[in-house]
mmCIF file with all atom_site columns, C-alpha atoms in Angstrom:
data_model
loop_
_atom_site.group_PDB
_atom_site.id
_atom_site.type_symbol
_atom_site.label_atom_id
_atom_site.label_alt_id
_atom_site.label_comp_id
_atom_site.label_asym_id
_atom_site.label_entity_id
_atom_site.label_seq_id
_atom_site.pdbx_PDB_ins_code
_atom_site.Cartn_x
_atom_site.Cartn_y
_atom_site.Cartn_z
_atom_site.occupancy
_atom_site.B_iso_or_equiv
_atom_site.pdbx_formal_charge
_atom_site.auth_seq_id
_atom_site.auth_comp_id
_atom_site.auth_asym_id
_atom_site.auth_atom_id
_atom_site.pdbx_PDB_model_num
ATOM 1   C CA . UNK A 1 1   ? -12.096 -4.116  -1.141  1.00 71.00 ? 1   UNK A CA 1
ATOM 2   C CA . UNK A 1 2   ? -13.632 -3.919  -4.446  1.00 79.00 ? 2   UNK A CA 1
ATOM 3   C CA . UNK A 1 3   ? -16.222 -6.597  -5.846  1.00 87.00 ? 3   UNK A CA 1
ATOM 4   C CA . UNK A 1 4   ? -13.523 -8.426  -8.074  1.00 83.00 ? 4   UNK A CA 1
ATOM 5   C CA . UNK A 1 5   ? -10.942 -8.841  -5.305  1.00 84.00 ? 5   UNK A CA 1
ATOM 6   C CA . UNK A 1 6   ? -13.873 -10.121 -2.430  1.00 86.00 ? 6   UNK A CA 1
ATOM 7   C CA . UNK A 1 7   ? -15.254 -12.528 -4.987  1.00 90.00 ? 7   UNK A CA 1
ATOM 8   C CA . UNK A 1 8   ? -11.495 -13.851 -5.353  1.00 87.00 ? 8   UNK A CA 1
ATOM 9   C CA . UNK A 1 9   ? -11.170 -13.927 -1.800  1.00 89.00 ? 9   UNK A CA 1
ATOM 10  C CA . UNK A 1 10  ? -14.251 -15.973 -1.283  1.00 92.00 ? 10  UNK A CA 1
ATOM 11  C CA . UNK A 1 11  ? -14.095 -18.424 -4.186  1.00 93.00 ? 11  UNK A CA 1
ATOM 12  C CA . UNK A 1 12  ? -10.676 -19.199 -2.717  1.00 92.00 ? 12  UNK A CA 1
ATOM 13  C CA . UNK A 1 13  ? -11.999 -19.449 0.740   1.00 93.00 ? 13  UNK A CA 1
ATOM 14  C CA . UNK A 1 14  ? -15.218 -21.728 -0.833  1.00 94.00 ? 14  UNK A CA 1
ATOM 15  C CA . UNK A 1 15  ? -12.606 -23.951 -2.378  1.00 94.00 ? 15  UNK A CA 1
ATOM 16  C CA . UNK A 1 16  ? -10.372 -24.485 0.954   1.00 93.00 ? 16  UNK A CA 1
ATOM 17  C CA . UNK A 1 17  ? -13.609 -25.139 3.410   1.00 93.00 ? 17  UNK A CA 1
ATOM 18  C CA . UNK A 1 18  ? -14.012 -28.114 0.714   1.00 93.00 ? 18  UNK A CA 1
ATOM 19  C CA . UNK A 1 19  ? -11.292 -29.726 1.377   1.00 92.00 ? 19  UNK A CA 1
ATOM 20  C CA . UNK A 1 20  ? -9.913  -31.753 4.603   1.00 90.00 ? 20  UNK A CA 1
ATOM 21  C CA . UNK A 1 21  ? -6.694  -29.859 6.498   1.00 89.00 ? 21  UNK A CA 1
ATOM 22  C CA . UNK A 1 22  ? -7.753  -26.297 6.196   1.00 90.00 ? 22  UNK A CA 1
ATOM 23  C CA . UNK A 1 23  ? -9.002  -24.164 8.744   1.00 89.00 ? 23  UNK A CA 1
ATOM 24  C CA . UNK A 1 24  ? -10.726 -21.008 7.531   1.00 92.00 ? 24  UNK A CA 1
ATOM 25  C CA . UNK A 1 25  ? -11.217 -18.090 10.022  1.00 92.00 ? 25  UNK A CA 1
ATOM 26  C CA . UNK A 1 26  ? -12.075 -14.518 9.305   1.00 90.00 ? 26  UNK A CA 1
ATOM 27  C CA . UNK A 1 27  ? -9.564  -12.277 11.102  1.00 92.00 ? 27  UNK A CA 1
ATOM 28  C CA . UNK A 1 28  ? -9.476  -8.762  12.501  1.00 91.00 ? 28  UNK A CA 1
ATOM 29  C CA . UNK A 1 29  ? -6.216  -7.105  11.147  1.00 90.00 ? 29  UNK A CA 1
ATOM 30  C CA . UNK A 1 30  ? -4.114  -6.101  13.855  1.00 94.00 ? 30  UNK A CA 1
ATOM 31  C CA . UNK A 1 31  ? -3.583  -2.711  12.189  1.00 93.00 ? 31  UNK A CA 1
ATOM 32  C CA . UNK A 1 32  ? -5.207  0.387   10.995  1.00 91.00 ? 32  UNK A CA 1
ATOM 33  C CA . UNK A 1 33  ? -5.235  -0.203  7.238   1.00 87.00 ? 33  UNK A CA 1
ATOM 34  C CA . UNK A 1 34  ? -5.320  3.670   6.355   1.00 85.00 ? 34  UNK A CA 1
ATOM 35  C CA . UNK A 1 35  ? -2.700  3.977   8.996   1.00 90.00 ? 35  UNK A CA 1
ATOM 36  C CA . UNK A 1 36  ? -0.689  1.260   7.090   1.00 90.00 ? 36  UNK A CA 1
ATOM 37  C CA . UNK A 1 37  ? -1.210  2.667   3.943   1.00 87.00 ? 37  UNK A CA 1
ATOM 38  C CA . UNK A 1 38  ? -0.057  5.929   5.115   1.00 89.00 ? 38  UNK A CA 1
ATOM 39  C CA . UNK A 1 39  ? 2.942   4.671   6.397   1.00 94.00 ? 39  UNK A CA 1
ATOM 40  C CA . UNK A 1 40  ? 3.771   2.767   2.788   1.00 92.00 ? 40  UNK A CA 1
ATOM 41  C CA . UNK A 1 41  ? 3.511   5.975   1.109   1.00 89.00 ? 41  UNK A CA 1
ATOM 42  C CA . UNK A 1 42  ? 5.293   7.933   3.212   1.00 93.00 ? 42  UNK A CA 1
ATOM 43  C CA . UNK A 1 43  ? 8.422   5.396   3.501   1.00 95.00 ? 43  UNK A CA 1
ATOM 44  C CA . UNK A 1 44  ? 8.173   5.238   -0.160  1.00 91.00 ? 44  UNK A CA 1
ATOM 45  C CA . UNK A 1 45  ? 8.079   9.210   -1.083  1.00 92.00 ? 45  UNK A CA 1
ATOM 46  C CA . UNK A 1 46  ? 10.311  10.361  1.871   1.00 95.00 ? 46  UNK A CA 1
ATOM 47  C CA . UNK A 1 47  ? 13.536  11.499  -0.328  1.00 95.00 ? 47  UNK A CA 1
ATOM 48  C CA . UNK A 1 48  ? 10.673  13.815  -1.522  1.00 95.00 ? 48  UNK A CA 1
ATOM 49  C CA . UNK A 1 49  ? 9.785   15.098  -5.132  1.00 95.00 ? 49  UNK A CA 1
ATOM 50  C CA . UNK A 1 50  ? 10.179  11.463  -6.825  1.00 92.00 ? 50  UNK A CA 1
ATOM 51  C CA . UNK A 1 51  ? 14.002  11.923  -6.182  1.00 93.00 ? 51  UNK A CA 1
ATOM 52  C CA . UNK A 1 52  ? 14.931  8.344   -6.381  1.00 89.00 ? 52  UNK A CA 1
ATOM 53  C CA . UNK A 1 53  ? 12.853  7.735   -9.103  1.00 87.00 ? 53  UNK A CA 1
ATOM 54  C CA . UNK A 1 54  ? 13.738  10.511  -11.599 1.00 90.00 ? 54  UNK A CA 1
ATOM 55  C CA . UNK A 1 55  ? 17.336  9.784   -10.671 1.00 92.00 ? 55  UNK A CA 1
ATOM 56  C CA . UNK A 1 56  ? 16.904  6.495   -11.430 1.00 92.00 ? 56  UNK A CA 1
ATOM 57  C CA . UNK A 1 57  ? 16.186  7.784   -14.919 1.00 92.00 ? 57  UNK A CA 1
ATOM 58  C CA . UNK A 1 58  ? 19.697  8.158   -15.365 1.00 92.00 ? 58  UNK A CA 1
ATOM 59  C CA . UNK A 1 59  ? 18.502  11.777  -17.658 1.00 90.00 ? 59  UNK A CA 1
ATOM 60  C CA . UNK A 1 60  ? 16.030  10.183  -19.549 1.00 93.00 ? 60  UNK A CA 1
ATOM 61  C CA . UNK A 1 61  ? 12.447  11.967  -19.315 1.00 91.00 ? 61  UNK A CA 1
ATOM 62  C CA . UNK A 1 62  ? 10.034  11.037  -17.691 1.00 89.00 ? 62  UNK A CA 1
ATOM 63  C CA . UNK A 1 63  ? 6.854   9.663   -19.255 1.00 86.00 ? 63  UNK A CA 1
ATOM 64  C CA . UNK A 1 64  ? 3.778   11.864  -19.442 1.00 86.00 ? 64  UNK A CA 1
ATOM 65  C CA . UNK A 1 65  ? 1.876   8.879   -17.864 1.00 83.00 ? 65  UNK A CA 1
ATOM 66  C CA . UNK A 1 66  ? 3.945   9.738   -14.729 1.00 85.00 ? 66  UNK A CA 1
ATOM 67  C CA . UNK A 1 67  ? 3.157   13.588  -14.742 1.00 87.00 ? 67  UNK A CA 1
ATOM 68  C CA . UNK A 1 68  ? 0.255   13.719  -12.067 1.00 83.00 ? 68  UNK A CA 1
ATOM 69  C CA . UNK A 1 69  ? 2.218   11.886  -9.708  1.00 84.00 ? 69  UNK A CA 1
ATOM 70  C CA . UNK A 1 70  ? 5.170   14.610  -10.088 1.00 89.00 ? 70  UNK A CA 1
ATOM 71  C CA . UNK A 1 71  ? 2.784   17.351  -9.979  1.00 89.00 ? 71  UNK A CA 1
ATOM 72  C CA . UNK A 1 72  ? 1.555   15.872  -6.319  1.00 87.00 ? 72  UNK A CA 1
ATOM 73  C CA . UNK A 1 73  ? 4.958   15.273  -4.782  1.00 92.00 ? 73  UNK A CA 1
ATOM 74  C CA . UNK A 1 74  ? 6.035   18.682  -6.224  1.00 95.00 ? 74  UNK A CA 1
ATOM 75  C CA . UNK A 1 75  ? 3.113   20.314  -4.779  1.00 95.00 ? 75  UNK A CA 1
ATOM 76  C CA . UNK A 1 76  ? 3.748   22.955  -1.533  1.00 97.00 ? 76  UNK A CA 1
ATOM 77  C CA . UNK A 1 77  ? 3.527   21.183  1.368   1.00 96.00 ? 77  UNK A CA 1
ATOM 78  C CA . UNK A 1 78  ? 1.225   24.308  2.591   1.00 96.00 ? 78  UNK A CA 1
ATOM 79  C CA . UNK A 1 79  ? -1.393  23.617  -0.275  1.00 96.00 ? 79  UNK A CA 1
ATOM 80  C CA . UNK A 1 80  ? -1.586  19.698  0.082   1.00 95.00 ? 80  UNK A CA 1
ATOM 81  C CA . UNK A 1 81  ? -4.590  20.177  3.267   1.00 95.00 ? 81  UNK A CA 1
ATOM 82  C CA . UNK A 1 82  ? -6.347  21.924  1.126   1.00 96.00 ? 82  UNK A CA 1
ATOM 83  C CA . UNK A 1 83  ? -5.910  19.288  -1.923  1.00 95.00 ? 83  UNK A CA 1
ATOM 84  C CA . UNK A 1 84  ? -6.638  16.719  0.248   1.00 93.00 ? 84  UNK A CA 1
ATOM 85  C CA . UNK A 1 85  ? -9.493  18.086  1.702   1.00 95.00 ? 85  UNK A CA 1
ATOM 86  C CA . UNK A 1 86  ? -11.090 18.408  -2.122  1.00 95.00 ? 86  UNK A CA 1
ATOM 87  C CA . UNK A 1 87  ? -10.742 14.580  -3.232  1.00 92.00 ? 87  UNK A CA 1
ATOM 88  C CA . UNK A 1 88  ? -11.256 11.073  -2.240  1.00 88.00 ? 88  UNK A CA 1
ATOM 89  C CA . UNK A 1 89  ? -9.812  9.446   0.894   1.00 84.00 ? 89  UNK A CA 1
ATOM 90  C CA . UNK A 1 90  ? -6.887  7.691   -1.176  1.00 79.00 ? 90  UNK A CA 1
ATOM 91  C CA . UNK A 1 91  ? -5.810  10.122  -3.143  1.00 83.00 ? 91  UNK A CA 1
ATOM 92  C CA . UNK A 1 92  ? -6.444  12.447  0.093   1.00 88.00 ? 92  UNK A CA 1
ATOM 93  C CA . UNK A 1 93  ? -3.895  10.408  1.586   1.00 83.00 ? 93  UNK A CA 1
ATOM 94  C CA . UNK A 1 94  ? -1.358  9.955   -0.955  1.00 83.00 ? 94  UNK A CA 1
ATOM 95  C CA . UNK A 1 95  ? -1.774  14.394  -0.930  1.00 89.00 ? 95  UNK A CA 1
ATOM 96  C CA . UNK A 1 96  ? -1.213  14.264  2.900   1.00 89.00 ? 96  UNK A CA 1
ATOM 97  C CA . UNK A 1 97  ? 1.375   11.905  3.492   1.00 88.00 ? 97  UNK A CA 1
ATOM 98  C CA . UNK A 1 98  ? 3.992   12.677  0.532   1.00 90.00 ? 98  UNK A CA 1
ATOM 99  C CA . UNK A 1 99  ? 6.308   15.662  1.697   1.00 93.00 ? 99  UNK A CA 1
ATOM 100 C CA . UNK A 1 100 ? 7.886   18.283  -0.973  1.00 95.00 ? 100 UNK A CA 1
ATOM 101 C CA . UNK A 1 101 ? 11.556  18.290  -0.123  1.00 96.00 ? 101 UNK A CA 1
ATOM 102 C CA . UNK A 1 102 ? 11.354  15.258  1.525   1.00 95.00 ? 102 UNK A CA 1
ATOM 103 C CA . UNK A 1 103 ? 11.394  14.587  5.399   1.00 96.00 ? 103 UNK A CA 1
ATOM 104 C CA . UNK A 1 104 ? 13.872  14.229  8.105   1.00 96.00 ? 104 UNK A CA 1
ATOM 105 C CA . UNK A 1 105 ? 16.351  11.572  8.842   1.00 97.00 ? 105 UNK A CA 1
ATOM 106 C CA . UNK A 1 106 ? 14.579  11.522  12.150  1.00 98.00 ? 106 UNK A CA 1
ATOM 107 C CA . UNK A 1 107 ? 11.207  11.649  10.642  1.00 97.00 ? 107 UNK A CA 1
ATOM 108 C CA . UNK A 1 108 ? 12.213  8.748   8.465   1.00 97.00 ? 108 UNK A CA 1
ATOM 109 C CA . UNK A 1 109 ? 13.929  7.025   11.504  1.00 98.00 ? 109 UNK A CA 1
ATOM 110 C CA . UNK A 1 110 ? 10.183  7.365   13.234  1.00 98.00 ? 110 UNK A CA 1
ATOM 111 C CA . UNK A 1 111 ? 8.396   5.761   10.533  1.00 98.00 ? 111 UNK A CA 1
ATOM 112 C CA . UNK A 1 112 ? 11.040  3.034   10.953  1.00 98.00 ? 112 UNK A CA 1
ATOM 113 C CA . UNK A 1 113 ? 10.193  2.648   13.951  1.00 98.00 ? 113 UNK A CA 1
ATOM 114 C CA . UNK A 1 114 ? 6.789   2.712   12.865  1.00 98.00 ? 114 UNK A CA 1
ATOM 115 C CA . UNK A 1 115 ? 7.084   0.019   10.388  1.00 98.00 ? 115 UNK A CA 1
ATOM 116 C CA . UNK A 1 116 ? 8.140   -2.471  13.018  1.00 98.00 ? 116 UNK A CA 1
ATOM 117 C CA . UNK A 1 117 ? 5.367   -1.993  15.089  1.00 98.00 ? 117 UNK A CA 1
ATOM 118 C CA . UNK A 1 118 ? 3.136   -2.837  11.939  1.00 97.00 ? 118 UNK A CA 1
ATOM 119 C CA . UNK A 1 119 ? 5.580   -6.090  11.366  1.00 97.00 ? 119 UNK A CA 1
ATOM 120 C CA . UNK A 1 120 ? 5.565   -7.128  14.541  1.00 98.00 ? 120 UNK A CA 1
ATOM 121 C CA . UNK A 1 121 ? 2.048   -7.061  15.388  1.00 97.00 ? 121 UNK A CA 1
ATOM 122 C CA . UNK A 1 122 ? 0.988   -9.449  12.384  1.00 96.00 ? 122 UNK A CA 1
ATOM 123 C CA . UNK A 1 123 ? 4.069   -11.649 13.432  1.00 97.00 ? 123 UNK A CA 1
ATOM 124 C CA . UNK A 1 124 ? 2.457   -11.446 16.926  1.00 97.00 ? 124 UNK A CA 1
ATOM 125 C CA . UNK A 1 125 ? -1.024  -12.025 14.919  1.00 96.00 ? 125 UNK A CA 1
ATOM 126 C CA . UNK A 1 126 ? 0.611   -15.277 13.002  1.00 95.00 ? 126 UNK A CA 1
ATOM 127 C CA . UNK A 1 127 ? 2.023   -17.048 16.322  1.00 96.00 ? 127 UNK A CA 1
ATOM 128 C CA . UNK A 1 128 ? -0.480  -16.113 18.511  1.00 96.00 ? 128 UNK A CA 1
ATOM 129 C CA . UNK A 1 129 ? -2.571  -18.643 16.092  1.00 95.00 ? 129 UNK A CA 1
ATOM 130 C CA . UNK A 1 130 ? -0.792  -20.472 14.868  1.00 94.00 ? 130 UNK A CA 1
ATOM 131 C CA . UNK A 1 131 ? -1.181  -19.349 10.924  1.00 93.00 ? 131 UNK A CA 1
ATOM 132 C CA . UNK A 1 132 ? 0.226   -21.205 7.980   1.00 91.00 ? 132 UNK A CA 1
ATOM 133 C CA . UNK A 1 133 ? -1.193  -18.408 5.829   1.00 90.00 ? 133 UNK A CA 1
ATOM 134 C CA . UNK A 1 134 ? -3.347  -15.366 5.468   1.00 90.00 ? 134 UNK A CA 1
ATOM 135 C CA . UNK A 1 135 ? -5.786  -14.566 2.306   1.00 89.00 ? 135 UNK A CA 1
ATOM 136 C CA . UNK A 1 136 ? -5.995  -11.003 1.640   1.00 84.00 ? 136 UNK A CA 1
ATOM 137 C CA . UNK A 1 137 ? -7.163  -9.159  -1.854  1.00 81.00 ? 137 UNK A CA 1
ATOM 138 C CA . UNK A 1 138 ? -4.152  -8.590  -4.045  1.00 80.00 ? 138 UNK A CA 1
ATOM 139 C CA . UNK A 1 139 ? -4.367  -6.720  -7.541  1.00 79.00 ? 139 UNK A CA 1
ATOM 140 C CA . UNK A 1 140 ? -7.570  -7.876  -8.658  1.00 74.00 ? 140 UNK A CA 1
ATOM 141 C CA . UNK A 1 141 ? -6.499  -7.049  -12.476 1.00 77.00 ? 141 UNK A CA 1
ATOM 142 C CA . UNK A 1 142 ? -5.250  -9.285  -14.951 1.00 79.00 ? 142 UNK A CA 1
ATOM 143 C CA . UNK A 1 143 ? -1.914  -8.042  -16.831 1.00 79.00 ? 143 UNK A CA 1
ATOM 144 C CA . UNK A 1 144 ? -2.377  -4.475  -16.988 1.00 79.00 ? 144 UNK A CA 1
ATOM 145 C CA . UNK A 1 145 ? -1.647  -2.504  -20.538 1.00 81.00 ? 145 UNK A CA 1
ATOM 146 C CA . UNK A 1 146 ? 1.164   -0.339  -21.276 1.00 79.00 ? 146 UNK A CA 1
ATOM 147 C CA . UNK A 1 147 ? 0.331   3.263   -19.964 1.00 75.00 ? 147 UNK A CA 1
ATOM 148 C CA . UNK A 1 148 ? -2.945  2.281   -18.139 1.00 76.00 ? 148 UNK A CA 1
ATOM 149 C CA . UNK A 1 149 ? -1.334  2.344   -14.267 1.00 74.00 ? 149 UNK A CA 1
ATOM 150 C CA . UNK A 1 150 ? -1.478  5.590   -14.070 1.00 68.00 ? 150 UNK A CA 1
ATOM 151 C CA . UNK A 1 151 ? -5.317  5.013   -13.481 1.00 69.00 ? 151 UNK A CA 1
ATOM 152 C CA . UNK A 1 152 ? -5.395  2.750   -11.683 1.00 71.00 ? 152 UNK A CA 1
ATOM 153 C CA . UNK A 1 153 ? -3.080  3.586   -8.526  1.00 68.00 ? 153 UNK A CA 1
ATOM 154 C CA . UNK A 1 154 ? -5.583  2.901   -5.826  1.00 67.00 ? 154 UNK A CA 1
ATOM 155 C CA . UNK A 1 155 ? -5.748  -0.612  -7.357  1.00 72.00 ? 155 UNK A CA 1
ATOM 156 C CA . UNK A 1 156 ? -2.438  -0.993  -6.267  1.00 76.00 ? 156 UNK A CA 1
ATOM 157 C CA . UNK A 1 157 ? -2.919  -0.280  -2.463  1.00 76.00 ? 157 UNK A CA 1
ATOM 158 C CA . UNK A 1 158 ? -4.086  -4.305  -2.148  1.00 77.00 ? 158 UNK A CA 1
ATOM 159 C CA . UNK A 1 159 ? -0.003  -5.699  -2.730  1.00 84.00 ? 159 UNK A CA 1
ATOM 160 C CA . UNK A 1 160 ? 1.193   -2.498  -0.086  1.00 88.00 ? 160 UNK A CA 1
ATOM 161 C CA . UNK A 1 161 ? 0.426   -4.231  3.272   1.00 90.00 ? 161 UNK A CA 1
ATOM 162 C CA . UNK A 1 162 ? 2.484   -7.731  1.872   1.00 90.00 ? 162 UNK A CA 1
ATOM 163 C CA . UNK A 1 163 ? 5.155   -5.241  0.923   1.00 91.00 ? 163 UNK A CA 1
ATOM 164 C CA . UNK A 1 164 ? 5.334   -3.610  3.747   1.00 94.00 ? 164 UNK A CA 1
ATOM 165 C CA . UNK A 1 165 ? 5.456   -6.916  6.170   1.00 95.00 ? 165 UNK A CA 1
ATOM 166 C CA . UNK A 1 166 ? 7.842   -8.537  2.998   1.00 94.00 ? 166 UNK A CA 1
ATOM 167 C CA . UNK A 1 167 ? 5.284   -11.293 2.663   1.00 92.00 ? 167 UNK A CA 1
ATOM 168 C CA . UNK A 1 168 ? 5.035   -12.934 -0.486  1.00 87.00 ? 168 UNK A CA 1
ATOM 169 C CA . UNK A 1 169 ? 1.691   -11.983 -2.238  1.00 81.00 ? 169 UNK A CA 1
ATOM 170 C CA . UNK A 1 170 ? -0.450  -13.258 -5.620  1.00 68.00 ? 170 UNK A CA 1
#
Protein backbone atom coordinates (compact mmCIF):
# COMPACT_ATOMS: atom_id res chain seq x y z
CA UNK A 1 0.00 0.00 0.00
CA UNK A 2 0.98 3.50 -0.38
CA UNK A 3 2.25 5.77 2.63
CA UNK A 4 -1.22 7.61 3.05
CA UNK A 5 -3.33 4.44 3.20
CA UNK A 6 -0.60 2.46 5.87
CA UNK A 7 -0.54 5.56 8.02
CA UNK A 8 -4.53 5.30 8.01
CA UNK A 9 -4.31 1.81 8.70
CA UNK A 10 -2.07 2.25 11.66
CA UNK A 11 -3.50 5.36 13.30
CA UNK A 12 -6.71 3.32 13.27
CA UNK A 13 -5.03 0.30 14.60
CA UNK A 14 -3.07 2.82 17.40
CA UNK A 15 -6.48 4.07 18.35
CA UNK A 16 -8.22 0.44 18.83
CA UNK A 17 -5.06 -1.15 20.93
CA UNK A 18 -6.12 1.96 23.27
CA UNK A 19 -9.09 0.96 24.07
CA UNK A 20 -10.56 -2.17 26.18
CA UNK A 21 -12.61 -4.95 23.81
CA UNK A 22 -10.46 -4.93 20.76
CA UNK A 23 -8.18 -7.43 19.68
CA UNK A 24 -5.69 -6.33 17.03
CA UNK A 25 -3.86 -9.04 14.97
CA UNK A 26 -1.95 -8.66 11.77
CA UNK A 27 -3.24 -11.24 9.27
CA UNK A 28 -1.90 -13.10 6.26
CA UNK A 29 -4.57 -12.72 3.44
CA UNK A 30 -5.76 -15.92 2.41
CA UNK A 31 -5.35 -14.90 -1.24
CA UNK A 32 -2.97 -13.83 -3.86
CA UNK A 33 -3.73 -10.11 -4.06
CA UNK A 34 -2.47 -9.77 -7.82
CA UNK A 35 -4.38 -12.93 -8.38
CA UNK A 36 -7.47 -11.13 -6.86
CA UNK A 37 -6.99 -8.18 -8.64
CA UNK A 38 -6.77 -10.01 -11.79
CA UNK A 39 -9.78 -11.71 -11.29
CA UNK A 40 -11.76 -8.13 -10.50
CA UNK A 41 -10.68 -6.90 -13.74
CA UNK A 42 -11.34 -9.58 -15.69
CA UNK A 43 -15.06 -10.18 -14.23
CA UNK A 44 -15.45 -6.56 -14.75
CA UNK A 45 -14.15 -6.20 -18.60
CA UNK A 46 -15.37 -9.69 -19.76
CA UNK A 47 -18.31 -8.41 -22.26
CA UNK A 48 -15.05 -6.97 -23.77
CA UNK A 49 -14.35 -3.47 -25.42
CA UNK A 50 -16.22 -1.41 -22.50
CA UNK A 51 -19.51 -2.90 -23.98
CA UNK A 52 -21.62 -2.41 -20.98
CA UNK A 53 -20.32 0.75 -20.32
CA UNK A 54 -20.58 2.59 -23.67
CA UNK A 55 -24.02 1.03 -23.92
CA UNK A 56 -24.86 2.31 -20.88
CA UNK A 57 -24.29 5.66 -22.56
CA UNK A 58 -27.49 5.29 -24.08
CA UNK A 59 -25.50 7.26 -27.54
CA UNK A 60 -24.05 9.83 -25.68
CA UNK A 61 -20.08 10.12 -26.19
CA UNK A 62 -17.91 9.19 -24.25
CA UNK A 63 -15.67 11.57 -22.31
CA UNK A 64 -12.10 12.10 -23.44
CA UNK A 65 -11.11 11.39 -19.76
CA UNK A 66 -12.25 7.80 -20.57
CA UNK A 67 -10.21 7.45 -23.91
CA UNK A 68 -7.06 5.46 -22.59
CA UNK A 69 -9.14 3.01 -21.02
CA UNK A 70 -11.00 2.38 -24.54
CA UNK A 71 -7.84 2.40 -26.33
CA UNK A 72 -6.64 -0.68 -23.84
CA UNK A 73 -9.76 -2.80 -24.02
CA UNK A 74 -9.82 -2.11 -27.81
CA UNK A 75 -6.33 -3.12 -28.14
CA UNK A 76 -5.52 -6.76 -30.13
CA UNK A 77 -5.47 -9.27 -27.83
CA UNK A 78 -2.08 -10.40 -29.78
CA UNK A 79 -0.33 -6.97 -28.91
CA UNK A 80 -1.43 -6.73 -25.13
CA UNK A 81 2.01 -9.24 -24.01
CA UNK A 82 3.90 -7.04 -25.52
CA UNK A 83 2.13 -3.82 -23.82
CA UNK A 84 2.26 -5.40 -20.77
CA UNK A 85 5.60 -6.39 -20.87
CA UNK A 86 6.60 -2.40 -21.45
CA UNK A 87 4.80 -0.87 -18.22
CA UNK A 88 4.23 -1.23 -14.60
CA UNK A 89 2.82 -4.34 -12.90
CA UNK A 90 -0.81 -2.72 -12.59
CA UNK A 91 -1.28 -1.38 -15.58
CA UNK A 92 0.60 -4.70 -16.89
CA UNK A 93 -2.23 -6.40 -15.48
CA UNK A 94 -5.13 -4.42 -16.36
CA UNK A 95 -3.22 -4.98 -20.35
CA UNK A 96 -3.20 -8.78 -19.63
CA UNK A 97 -6.31 -9.57 -18.11
CA UNK A 98 -8.93 -7.38 -20.24
CA UNK A 99 -9.88 -9.41 -23.49
CA UNK A 100 -10.86 -7.53 -26.95
CA UNK A 101 -14.13 -9.13 -27.92
CA UNK A 102 -14.72 -10.26 -24.71
CA UNK A 103 -14.39 -13.92 -23.31
CA UNK A 104 -16.39 -17.02 -23.20
CA UNK A 105 -19.48 -17.89 -21.34
CA UNK A 106 -17.34 -20.70 -20.08
CA UNK A 107 -14.41 -18.55 -19.47
CA UNK A 108 -16.66 -16.25 -17.52
CA UNK A 109 -18.37 -19.31 -15.83
CA UNK A 110 -14.52 -20.24 -14.65
CA UNK A 111 -13.82 -17.02 -13.15
CA UNK A 112 -17.14 -17.61 -11.34
CA UNK A 113 -16.02 -20.28 -10.12
CA UNK A 114 -13.01 -18.51 -9.35
CA UNK A 115 -14.59 -15.80 -7.44
CA UNK A 116 -16.01 -18.22 -4.92
CA UNK A 117 -12.96 -19.70 -4.09
CA UNK A 118 -11.66 -16.07 -3.25
CA UNK A 119 -15.13 -15.58 -1.09
CA UNK A 120 -14.98 -18.50 0.52
CA UNK A 121 -11.56 -18.58 1.71
CA UNK A 122 -11.86 -15.12 3.65
CA UNK A 123 -15.30 -16.48 4.96
CA UNK A 124 -13.20 -19.55 5.97
CA UNK A 125 -10.48 -16.78 7.18
CA UNK A 126 -13.40 -14.83 9.31
CA UNK A 127 -14.80 -18.09 11.19
CA UNK A 128 -11.82 -19.81 11.53
CA UNK A 129 -11.12 -16.67 14.04
CA UNK A 130 -13.58 -15.61 14.95
CA UNK A 131 -13.45 -11.87 13.23
CA UNK A 132 -15.84 -9.06 13.93
CA UNK A 133 -13.91 -7.07 11.33
CA UNK A 134 -10.93 -6.68 9.09
CA UNK A 135 -8.88 -3.22 8.46
CA UNK A 136 -7.58 -3.03 5.08
CA UNK A 137 -6.40 0.34 3.02
CA UNK A 138 -9.34 1.74 1.12
CA UNK A 139 -9.04 4.91 -1.25
CA UNK A 140 -6.64 6.83 0.58
CA UNK A 141 -7.94 10.18 -1.29
CA UNK A 142 -10.25 12.62 -0.09
CA UNK A 143 -13.21 13.56 -2.65
CA UNK A 144 -11.58 13.31 -5.86
CA UNK A 145 -12.14 16.32 -8.63
CA UNK A 146 -14.12 16.13 -11.66
CA UNK A 147 -11.92 14.54 -14.49
CA UNK A 148 -8.93 13.60 -12.20
CA UNK A 149 -9.80 9.51 -11.97
CA UNK A 150 -8.53 8.90 -14.90
CA UNK A 151 -5.08 9.22 -13.07
CA UNK A 152 -5.50 7.82 -10.58
CA UNK A 153 -6.87 4.15 -11.43
CA UNK A 154 -4.37 2.17 -9.48
CA UNK A 155 -5.65 4.17 -6.47
CA UNK A 156 -8.68 2.47 -6.92
CA UNK A 157 -7.40 -1.21 -6.66
CA UNK A 158 -7.65 -0.70 -2.50
CA UNK A 159 -12.00 -0.81 -2.58
CA UNK A 160 -11.61 -4.07 -5.39
CA UNK A 161 -10.97 -6.91 -2.87
CA UNK A 162 -14.29 -5.51 -0.53
CA UNK A 163 -16.06 -5.51 -3.86
CA UNK A 164 -15.23 -8.50 -4.86
CA UNK A 165 -16.10 -10.41 -1.34
CA UNK A 166 -19.35 -7.62 -1.20
CA UNK A 167 -17.97 -6.37 2.08
CA UNK A 168 -18.79 -3.05 3.05
CA UNK A 169 -15.64 -0.77 2.84
CA UNK A 170 -14.61 3.13 4.00
Amino acid sequence: PCKAAKRAVTEVVDLLRQKDGYIIEEIKFPTDGWETYNLYLKLSSAEGNMRGFTEGLEGEELLDLYSPLKQAANLPNCLRPIVAALIDDRRGGLVRSVRNGGITSYAYWQLLADLTDVRKAWAKLMEKNCYDAILHPSLPLPALYCGTSKDLTAAFSYTMLANLLLWPEG
